Amino acid sequence: MARRGQDASKRSGKTHRAADAAALPASCWATAVAVAVVAAGAMVHVWMQQQHAGSHTNQEQTTSVRRLQWSPSKPFARQLADAGVPVVLQNSVTTTWAAARLWKEDYIAERVSVLEQVYTSQRHVFGPYFDPTRPLTPFISATGPPHKTNVTMDTRAFFRRSAEQQLSSDPSRPGQEFVYYSGEIDRFGEWALNDISPFDELIVLQPQRTSINVWMGKDVKAHCHFDGYHNFYAQLKGHKRFVLWPPTDWAALHVFPFLHPSHAQAQVNTSVPWLPFEGPVKIPKGIVVDLNPGDLLYLPPLWFHEVESVGLSLSVNAWTDTEQTTASAAMFDVGLPVRDLGPALDPVSDSAARVLEGFGAVFAECGRGHTWTGMLRVLVRARYRTLLCNQTLVGGDKGLCGSAFSTTAELPWLPAALCPSQHESKPTSLRGFAAVVCAAANTLPNQTWEIWMANWMEGLAARSVGVRLTAALLLLAGTRCL
């Protein structure tokens, strides 16, 4: 079976994540992968035609998830990916799988005696997870509650402990330990792949950049997060509840910074009472989707989701990479041009000025109605403000807890004079830089564009002034540059 590349990071037992389009240093920025060219099939439902025709506008308006009666022999992957909104298919090819009939606790335990990727926690909510390889790790003063990962456990003992798990008004009560399993289906062996055959339609979008995974657990929940992949999620046994938010809710959900160890996960408390979020926040209403055995959920890239096992649940999902990953990687690969220094500047000031000029040039060319300073303010408020305010990010200050930013000149190398004009003509080198970045950015859908651009802004700043100064540069530029 085609496997995902080894450059992906891991969380929740999965190869992960196409949204990680970059990792420092520059030589390690993720490279673009070949995009499988798959002809778009004709839309077979009027609803799908309408969604596809309005893919740059209607996607943001989704308030419910449609359930469509399907046929096991009918293709679906390209149609659903083109429509770009979550859909539940009933009577798809997954209902023909042997796993839909056979996968029960004893059946699995007879074939897999030991599970090698079990997760345990004192809480029934798993996450936010902490990836120590992310660039901001050395500057984080708190990692959240501990989770044991990659625990080896006898399979029958896993199911027995799962059955004994009891939710209560205090799920974190002493002595209560929750377990769940998430791992690539290859770990189970060839029999498992045979049991979910045929699965070609689930990975047809990019067969060479695919991961198929098994999920098992009882009364456990995954914290709100997004993945950078197309996700086809088949419910085999029991029930799952998904709560979904569109990518356009990223600022309201206060997703962690792109450089942060908890990247792509929400800072706000959708389900985790210990998250130290400062100040009142209005969490957007999520879209509730209940999956029953035989249901197949399509979840587009970068859609936020919180997932709960209702009773014992067995599921299989397939991730495939998206063209958005290729576009994002192309954006990250473009280096800033050499700047004509003019008046003598120290190296840090010069790097800061180059970053801001790069932001200005790109947003002037393809900002889709955004200014670079406006985008910076949203980015800092959504991703960095609480981390700086509660000082879980080194260099933070309680003075940032107010409704408005109030900061002194901690960084004298960012005077207002370094702020590029929104309207002055750009030098040829900057116009060329913007043209290359925008050629990739212009291919991104409206509903995910802001997330990708915010990631790009963080990455460009980190590459230029260093990870330690990135938060300060973004904060001060968003405050001082108008």
mmCIF file of N, CA and C in Angstrom, residues 247-248 250-251 370 375 378 383 445-455:
data_model
loop_
_atom_site.group_PDB
_atom_site.id
_atom_site.type_symbol
_atom_site.label_atom_id
_atom_site.label_comp_id
_atom_site.label_asym_id
_atom_site.label_seq_id
_atom_site.Cartn_x
_atom_site.Cartn_y
_atom_site.Cartn_z
ATOM 1 N N PRO A 247 -12.807 26.102 8.300
ATOM 2 C CA PRO A 247 -11.496 26.746 8.471
ATOM 3 C C PRO A 247 -11.586 28.239 8.740
ATOM 4 N N THR A 248 -12.646 28.882 8.267
ATOM 5 C CA THR A 248 -12.791 30.321 8.476
ATOM 6 C C THR A 248 -12.987 30.674 9.942
ATOM 7 N N TRP A 250 -10.912 29.879 12.256
ATOM 8 C CA TRP A 250 -9.608 29.672 12.893
ATOM 9 C C TRP A 250 -9.284 30.744 13.934
ATOM 10 N N ALA A 251 -9.633 32.000 13.651
ATOM 11 C CA ALA A 251 -9.314 33.064 14.600
ATOM 12 C C ALA A 251 -10.195 32.972 15.839
ATOM 13 N N HIS A 370 -7.431 41.861 2.104
ATOM 14 C CA HIS A 370 -6.754 42.034 3.380
ATOM 15 C C HIS A 370 -5.536 42.937 3.203
ATOM 16 N N MET A 375 -4.039 41.584 8.675
ATOM 17 C CA MET A 375 -3.862 40.151 8.850
ATOM 18 C C MET A 375 -2.965 39.856 10.046
ATOM 19 N N VAL A 378 -4.940 40.163 13.316
ATOM 20 C CA VAL A 378 -5.785 38.987 13.546
ATOM 21 C C VAL A 378 -4.924 37.803 13.972
ATOM 22 N N ARG A 383 -3.585 33.833 17.727
ATOM 23 C CA ARG A 383 -2.624 32.762 17.989
ATOM 24 C C ARG A 383 -1.663 33.035 19.148
ATOM 25 N N PRO A 445 -8.125 27.773 -1.874
ATOM 26 C CA PRO A 445 -9.546 28.132 -1.717
ATOM 27 C C PRO A 445 -9.713 29.257 -0.704
ATOM 28 N N ASN A 446 -10.769 30.025 -0.864
ATOM 29 C CA ASN A 446 -11.038 31.125 0.068
ATOM 30 C C ASN A 446 -11.153 30.639 1.509
ATOM 31 N N GLN A 447 -11.787 29.482 1.719
ATOM 32 C CA GLN A 447 -12.074 29.086 3.091
ATOM 33 C C GLN A 447 -10.829 28.655 3.854
ATOM 34 N N THR A 448 -9.742 28.304 3.172
ATOM 35 C CA THR A 448 -8.513 27.927 3.870
ATOM 36 C C THR A 448 -7.396 28.945 3.677
ATOM 37 N N TRP A 449 -7.616 29.946 2.848
ATOM 38 C CA TRP A 449 -6.563 30.889 2.470
ATOM 39 C C TRP A 449 -5.964 31.576 3.689
ATOM 40 N N GLU A 450 -6.790 32.027 4.631
ATOM 41 C CA GLU A 450 -6.271 32.766 5.776
ATOM 42 C C GLU A 450 -5.350 31.910 6.641
ATOM 43 N N ILE A 451 -5.704 30.647 6.847
ATOM 44 C CA ILE A 451 -4.832 29.781 7.652
ATOM 45 C C ILE A 451 -3.476 29.617 6.990
ATOM 46 N N TRP A 452 -3.495 29.323 5.686
ATOM 47 C CA TRP A 452 -2.225 29.130 4.978
ATOM 48 C C TRP A 452 -1.390 30.411 4.992
ATOM 49 N N MET A 453 -2.033 31.572 4.779
ATOM 50 C CA MET A 453 -1.287 32.826 4.750
ATOM 51 C C MET A 453 -0.722 33.167 6.126
ATOM 52 N N ALA A 454 -1.496 32.920 7.173
ATOM 53 C CA ALA A 454 -0.984 33.159 8.525
ATOM 54 C C ALA A 454 0.214 32.256 8.808
ATOM 55 N N ASN A 455 0.135 30.991 8.380
ATOM 56 C CA ASN A 455 1.278 30.079 8.538
ATOM 57 C C ASN A 455 2.500 30.623 7.794
#
